Amino acid sequence: MTRIMGILNVTPDSFADGGRWMGVAAAVARAERMLAEGADIIDVGGESTRPGAAPVPEDEELRRVLPVVEALAHRCVVSVDTRKAAVARCCVDAGAQIINDVAGLLWTVAADHGVGWVVMHMQGQPQTMQHRPAYDDVVGEVGGYLLERAREARAAGVPQVWVDPGIGFGKNLDHNVELLRTLPGLAAHFPVLVGASRKSFIHQISPAPDPADRLPGSLVVAVHAVLGGVEILRVHDVAATVQAIRVAQALTPWPTGAGRRPTGSAGS
Ligand code: HH2
């Protein structure tokens, strides 16, 4: 079963929804809307990690996310999108059930608290990661990194682990396309999460300078990912994504999701 993770950025500067959901009331209303549209998880983030973004101090990040997590955790599954152990710990104590870890460092926090963990691949840091990203073998390197971390986390006792190739995080267009093409190979090893919603590689393929205009491309990636065996889609546009994947699944002659998958290889 594919699960939809609705994006809720309580930041002033996120690339697609920055400044729109600041404040607990606006954030909760946005979450309620995404849940009504079919979201299974709400991903709360207080630090933009778009290319060039400056780091946010821990106390400021907590000030942004903690009241929102507290308000939502009794209503739905909440994940916290953070690179900081202290932020992850506070949010888990407040009821978050998943740590969405874009730096791939927080599995011991997940193990200590018995919560799920998403390990995402990023080459470099947000401020500089798009300055000439380079790989000898992007699929092998990203897949190898993710599977090593995921196995380590499982061995440490993390109850649920998802791997995420980190679309747009230290990757050029060819890297992103290659990683998306080879999702079935990754999904054969571990449950996969993909976050491609409204990202700039869509604009590089077919010009749409405003992220709000990248819904068609985002839906194509969502369908492609689901047919490739991805378990969680991290998206801004929940209702449209739910409709797209339901229709794609109805038309597809093989079972999709975590069960059977079409063939493919991540080379990892
Ligand atoms: N992408 C973003 C943030 N968190 N988490 C995972 N697991 N995978 C992703 O691809 C991913 C992520 C960046 O997107 P967004 O949150 O919309 O923007 P910003 O970083 O500007 O807040």
GROMACS .gro file of C-alpha atoms and ligand atoms in nm:
model
  290
    1MET     CA    1   0.000   0.000   0.000
    2THR     CA    2   0.137   0.338  -0.097
    3ARG     CA    3   0.126   0.598   0.176
    4ILE     CA    4   0.108   0.972   0.119
    5MET     CA    5   0.320   1.203   0.332
    6GLY     CA    6   0.182   1.557   0.318
    7ILE     CA    7   0.445   1.832   0.342
    8LEU     CA    8   0.392   2.093   0.612
    9ASN     CA    9   0.677   2.342   0.622
   10VAL     CA   10   0.651   2.591   0.907
   11THR     CA   11   0.933   2.802   0.767
   12PRO     CA   12   0.946   3.149   0.611
   13ASP     CA   13   1.158   3.031   0.318
   14SER     CA   14   1.075   2.680   0.192
   15PHE     CA   15   1.093   2.672  -0.186
   16ALA     CA   16   0.727   2.584  -0.250
   17ASP     CA   17   0.525   2.667   0.062
   18GLY     CA   18   0.751   2.898   0.266
   19GLY     CA   19   0.564   3.147   0.484
   20ARG     CA   20   0.220   3.000   0.414
   21TRP     CA   21   0.169   2.786   0.724
   22MET     CA   22   0.351   2.979   0.997
   23GLY     CA   23   0.167   2.973   1.329
   24VAL     CA   24  -0.009   2.679   1.487
   25ALA     CA   25  -0.360   2.760   1.363
   26ALA     CA   26  -0.256   2.791   0.998
   27ALA     CA   27  -0.039   2.479   1.020
   28VAL     CA   28  -0.312   2.268   1.181
   29ALA     CA   29  -0.567   2.386   0.924
   30ARG     CA   30  -0.328   2.290   0.645
   31ALA     CA   31  -0.269   1.949   0.802
   32GLU     CA   32  -0.643   1.887   0.843
   33ARG     CA   33  -0.693   1.970   0.477
   34MET     CA   34  -0.421   1.729   0.365
   35LEU     CA   35  -0.560   1.454   0.590
   36ALA     CA   36  -0.908   1.506   0.443
   37GLU     CA   37  -0.754   1.477   0.096
   38GLY     CA   38  -0.598   1.141   0.182
   39ALA     CA   39  -0.263   1.204   0.349
   40ASP     CA   40  -0.149   0.924   0.581
   41ILE     CA   41   0.140   1.110   0.743
   42ILE     CA   42   0.204   1.481   0.804
   43ASP     CA   43   0.571   1.579   0.771
   44VAL     CA   44   0.646   1.885   0.982
   45GLY     CA   45   0.962   2.078   0.897
   46GLY     CA   46   1.112   2.393   1.049
   47GLU     CA   47   1.426   2.433   0.841
   48SER     CA   48   1.436   2.472   0.465
   49THR     CA   49   1.698   2.250   0.303
   50ARG     CA   50   1.654   2.390  -0.048
   51PRO     CA   51   1.979   2.461  -0.235
   52GLY     CA   52   2.152   2.762  -0.079
   53ALA     CA   53   1.945   2.763   0.241
   54ALA     CA   54   2.122   2.880   0.556
   55PRO     CA   55   2.106   2.657   0.867
   56VAL     CA   56   1.843   2.745   1.131
   57PRO     CA   57   1.949   2.754   1.500
   58GLU     CA   58   1.813   2.472   1.713
   59ASP     CA   59   1.599   2.693   1.941
   60GLU     CA   60   1.438   2.864   1.643
   61GLU     CA   61   1.365   2.534   1.470
   62LEU     CA   62   1.207   2.399   1.789
   63ARG     CA   63   1.004   2.716   1.834
   64ARG     CA   64   0.861   2.661   1.486
   65VAL     CA   65   0.789   2.288   1.490
   66LEU     CA   66   0.720   2.178   1.847
   67PRO     CA   67   0.380   2.347   1.900
   68VAL     CA   68   0.266   2.213   1.564
   69VAL     CA   69   0.377   1.858   1.642
   70GLU     CA   70   0.207   1.883   1.983
   71ALA     CA   71  -0.115   1.998   1.818
   72LEU     CA   72  -0.113   1.726   1.551
   73ALA     CA   73   0.032   1.416   1.713
   74HIS     CA   74  -0.294   1.302   1.872
   75ARG     CA   75  -0.480   1.342   1.540
   76CYS     CA   76  -0.251   1.165   1.290
   77VAL     CA   77   0.087   1.010   1.223
   78VAL     CA   78   0.343   1.291   1.237
   79SER     CA   79   0.696   1.282   1.106
   80VAL     CA   80   0.950   1.548   1.191
   81ASP     CA   81   1.179   1.664   0.910
   82THR     CA   82   1.501   1.764   1.083
   83ARG     CA   83   1.878   1.725   1.087
   84LYS     CA   84   1.909   1.789   1.461
   85ALA     CA   85   1.902   1.523   1.733
   86ALA     CA   86   1.758   1.759   1.996
   87VAL     CA   87   1.473   1.865   1.767
   88ALA     CA   88   1.400   1.502   1.680
   89ARG     CA   89   1.398   1.401   2.049
   90CYS     CA   90   1.163   1.682   2.157
   91CYS     CA   91   0.923   1.610   1.872
   92VAL     CA   92   0.919   1.236   1.942
   93ASP     CA   93   0.852   1.313   2.310
   94ALA     CA   94   0.561   1.526   2.186
   95GLY     CA   95   0.421   1.232   1.987
   96ALA     CA   96   0.595   1.227   1.646
   97GLN     CA   97   0.621   0.867   1.524
   98ILE     CA   98   0.877   0.907   1.245
   99ILE     CA   99   1.207   1.096   1.217
  100ASN     CA  100   1.255   1.217   0.860
  101ASP     CA  101   1.631   1.255   0.860
  102VAL     CA  102   1.766   1.436   0.555
  103ALA     CA  103   2.120   1.416   0.694
  104GLY     CA  104   2.104   1.042   0.768
  105LEU     CA  105   2.256   1.071   1.117
  106LEU     CA  106   1.975   1.020   1.367
  107TRP     CA  107   1.914   0.644   1.373
  108THR     CA  108   2.030   0.612   1.734
  109VAL     CA  109   1.761   0.864   1.836
  110ALA     CA  110   1.503   0.656   1.648
  111ALA     CA  111   1.633   0.337   1.810
  112ASP     CA  112   1.632   0.488   2.162
  113HIS     CA  113   1.273   0.607   2.123
  114GLY     CA  114   1.139   0.313   1.921
  115VAL     CA  115   1.014   0.527   1.630
  116GLY     CA  116   1.043   0.499   1.251
  117TRP     CA  117   1.335   0.653   1.063
  118VAL     CA  118   1.372   0.783   0.708
  119VAL     CA  119   1.731   0.793   0.589
  120MET     CA  120   1.779   1.030   0.296
  121HIS     CA  121   2.093   1.065   0.085
  122MET     CA  122   2.247   1.410   0.046
  123GLN     CA  123   2.585   1.488  -0.108
  124GLY     CA  124   2.729   1.788   0.081
  125GLN     CA  125   2.523   2.048   0.267
  126PRO     CA  126   2.225   2.255   0.145
  127GLN     CA  127   2.430   2.575   0.114
  128THR     CA  128   2.670   2.427  -0.142
  129MET     CA  129   2.526   2.092  -0.252
  130GLN     CA  130   2.429   2.204  -0.603
  131HIS     CA  131   2.780   2.336  -0.683
  132ARG     CA  132   2.884   2.068  -0.931
  133PRO     CA  133   2.763   1.747  -0.761
  134ALA     CA  134   2.972   1.452  -0.884
  135TYR     CA  135   2.954   1.073  -0.869
  136ASP     CA  136   3.134   0.790  -1.051
  137ASP     CA  137   2.821   0.575  -1.028
  138VAL     CA  138   2.529   0.767  -0.879
  139VAL     CA  139   2.296   0.468  -0.845
  140GLY     CA  140   2.557   0.244  -0.686
  141GLU     CA  141   2.691   0.512  -0.452
  142VAL     CA  142   2.353   0.639  -0.332
  143GLY     CA  143   2.207   0.288  -0.303
  144GLY     CA  144   2.516   0.156  -0.123
  145TYR     CA  145   2.508   0.441   0.129
  146LEU     CA  146   2.136   0.400   0.197
  147LEU     CA  147   2.142   0.025   0.240
  148GLU     CA  148   2.442   0.038   0.473
  149ARG     CA  149   2.274   0.297   0.695
  150ALA     CA  150   1.940   0.117   0.684
  151ARG     CA  151   2.094  -0.215   0.787
  152GLU     CA  152   2.286  -0.045   1.066
  153ALA     CA  153   1.963   0.115   1.190
  154ARG     CA  154   1.774  -0.214   1.181
  155ALA     CA  155   2.054  -0.385   1.370
  156ALA     CA  156   2.038  -0.105   1.629
  157GLY     CA  157   1.668  -0.179   1.680
  158VAL     CA  158   1.491   0.091   1.476
  159PRO     CA  159   1.145  -0.059   1.424
  160GLN     CA  160   1.077   0.083   1.075
  161VAL     CA  161   1.326   0.216   0.822
  162TRP     CA  162   1.268   0.381   0.484
  163VAL     CA  163   1.541   0.477   0.238
  164ASP     CA  164   1.520   0.789   0.021
  165PRO     CA  165   1.755   0.874  -0.268
  166GLY     CA  166   1.723   1.247  -0.190
  167ILE     CA  167   1.606   1.395  -0.518
  168GLY     CA  168   1.769   1.736  -0.564
  169PHE     CA  169   2.011   1.699  -0.273
  170GLY     CA  170   2.355   1.725  -0.432
  171LYS     CA  171   2.237   1.588  -0.767
  172ASN     CA  172   2.223   1.728  -1.119
  173LEU     CA  173   1.945   1.649  -1.365
  174ASP     CA  174   2.110   1.331  -1.493
  175HIS     CA  175   2.166   1.207  -1.137
  176ASN     CA  176   1.802   1.269  -1.042
  177VAL     CA  177   1.670   1.100  -1.356
  178GLU     CA  178   1.896   0.799  -1.312
  179LEU     CA  179   1.791   0.757  -0.948
  180LEU     CA  180   1.424   0.780  -1.037
  181ARG     CA  181   1.463   0.533  -1.325
  182THR     CA  182   1.618   0.275  -1.096
  183LEU     CA  183   1.379   0.299  -0.800
  184PRO     CA  184   1.258  -0.063  -0.838
  185GLY     CA  185   1.608  -0.191  -0.764
  186LEU     CA  186   1.623   0.009  -0.441
  187ALA     CA  187   1.268  -0.093  -0.346
  188ALA     CA  188   1.367  -0.458  -0.380
  189HIS     CA  189   1.590  -0.416  -0.073
  190PHE     CA  190   1.415  -0.171   0.161
  191PRO     CA  191   1.091   0.028   0.176
  192VAL     CA  192   1.148   0.348  -0.021
  193LEU     CA  193   1.029   0.706   0.028
  194VAL     CA  194   1.055   0.955  -0.258
  195GLY     CA  195   1.026   1.333  -0.239
  196ALA     CA  196   1.019   1.484  -0.586
  197SER     CA  197   0.719   1.713  -0.547
  198ARG     CA  198   0.756   2.044  -0.736
  199LYS     CA  199   1.135   2.011  -0.741
  200SER     CA  200   1.349   2.201  -0.987
  201PHE     CA  201   1.453   1.902  -1.199
  202ILE     CA  202   1.095   1.910  -1.335
  203HIS     CA  203   1.161   2.268  -1.448
  204GLN     CA  204   1.490   2.156  -1.603
  205ILE     CA  205   1.305   1.896  -1.811
  206SER     CA  206   1.010   2.119  -1.904
  207PRO     CA  207   1.031   2.488  -1.809
  208ALA     CA  208   0.811   2.592  -1.514
  209PRO     CA  209   1.002   2.854  -1.313
  210ASP     CA  210   0.730   2.882  -1.049
  211PRO     CA  211   0.719   2.566  -0.829
  212ALA     CA  212   0.338   2.596  -0.819
  213ASP     CA  213   0.337   2.518  -1.193
  214ARG     CA  214   0.514   2.183  -1.153
  215LEU     CA  215   0.212   1.973  -1.057
  216PRO     CA  216   0.187   1.776  -1.385
  217GLY     CA  217   0.551   1.671  -1.367
  218SER     CA  218   0.515   1.590  -0.997
  219LEU     CA  219   0.220   1.362  -1.070
  220VAL     CA  220   0.409   1.176  -1.340
  221VAL     CA  221   0.693   1.113  -1.097
  222ALA     CA  222   0.445   1.001  -0.829
  223VAL     CA  223   0.285   0.747  -1.063
  224HIS     CA  224   0.623   0.630  -1.186
  225ALA     CA  225   0.743   0.587  -0.827
  226VAL     CA  226   0.438   0.394  -0.714
  227LEU     CA  227   0.459   0.160  -1.012
  228GLY     CA  228   0.824   0.114  -0.920
  229GLY     CA  229   0.737  -0.010  -0.572
  230VAL     CA  230   0.786   0.306  -0.365
  231GLU     CA  231   0.601   0.291  -0.032
  232ILE     CA  232   0.580   0.658   0.072
  233LEU     CA  233   0.540   0.965  -0.150
  234ARG     CA  234   0.628   1.300   0.009
  235VAL     CA  235   0.411   1.559  -0.166
  236HIS     CA  236   0.267   1.909  -0.152
  237ASP     CA  237  -0.044   1.830  -0.360
  238VAL     CA  238  -0.219   1.551  -0.175
  239ALA     CA  239  -0.559   1.534  -0.349
  240ALA     CA  240  -0.412   1.538  -0.699
  241THR     CA  241  -0.151   1.278  -0.608
  242VAL     CA  242  -0.407   1.044  -0.451
  243GLN     CA  243  -0.621   1.061  -0.764
  244ALA     CA  244  -0.327   1.005  -0.998
  245ILE     CA  245  -0.195   0.701  -0.816
  246ARG     CA  246  -0.539   0.543  -0.767
  247VAL     CA  247  -0.606   0.564  -1.141
  248ALA     CA  248  -0.259   0.435  -1.224
  249GLN     CA  249  -0.301   0.142  -0.987
  250ALA     CA  250  -0.645   0.060  -1.130
  251LEU     CA  251  -0.498   0.046  -1.481
  252THR     CA  252  -0.189  -0.152  -1.393
  253PRO     CA  253  -0.195  -0.525  -1.463
  254TRP     CA  254   0.046  -0.616  -1.180
  255PRO     CA  255   0.014  -0.554  -0.806
  256THR     CA  256   0.196  -0.237  -0.700
  257GLY     CA  257   0.334  -0.121  -0.367
  258ALA     CA  258   0.537  -0.325  -0.126
  259GLY     CA  259   0.430  -0.663  -0.268
  260ARG     CA  260   0.534  -0.752  -0.623
  261ARG     CA  261   0.734  -0.509  -0.826
  262PRO     CA  262   0.831  -0.474  -1.186
  263THR     CA  263   1.193  -0.568  -1.251
  264GLY     CA  264   1.477  -0.317  -1.233
  265SER     CA  265   1.811  -0.269  -1.065
  266ALA     CA  266   1.964  -0.002  -0.848
  267GLY     CA  267   2.299  -0.172  -0.885
  268SER     CA  268   2.346  -0.163  -0.510
  269HH2     N1  269   1.291   1.714   0.037
  269HH2     C1  270   1.281   1.828   0.106
  269HH2     C2  271   1.271   1.828   0.246
  269HH2     N2  272   1.268   1.712   0.313
  269HH2     N3  273   1.270   1.477   0.313
  269HH2     C3  274   1.281   1.361   0.247
  269HH2     N4  275   1.280   1.245   0.312
  269HH2     N5  276   1.294   1.357   0.110
  269HH2     C4  277   1.297   1.470   0.035
  269HH2     O1  278   1.312   1.461  -0.089
  269HH2     C5  279   1.289   1.595   0.104
  269HH2     C6  280   1.275   1.594   0.245
  269HH2     C7  281   1.282   1.958   0.033
  269HH2     O2  282   1.153   1.995  -0.002
  269HH2     P1  283   1.059   2.096   0.081
  269HH2     O3  284   1.043   2.052   0.222
  269HH2     O4  285   0.934   2.110   0.005
  269HH2     O5  286   1.135   2.235   0.076
  269HH2     P2  287   1.232   2.310   0.177
  269HH2     O6  288   1.352   2.225   0.199
  269HH2     O7  289   1.266   2.438   0.102
  269HH2     O8  290   1.160   2.335   0.304
   0.00000   0.00000   0.00000
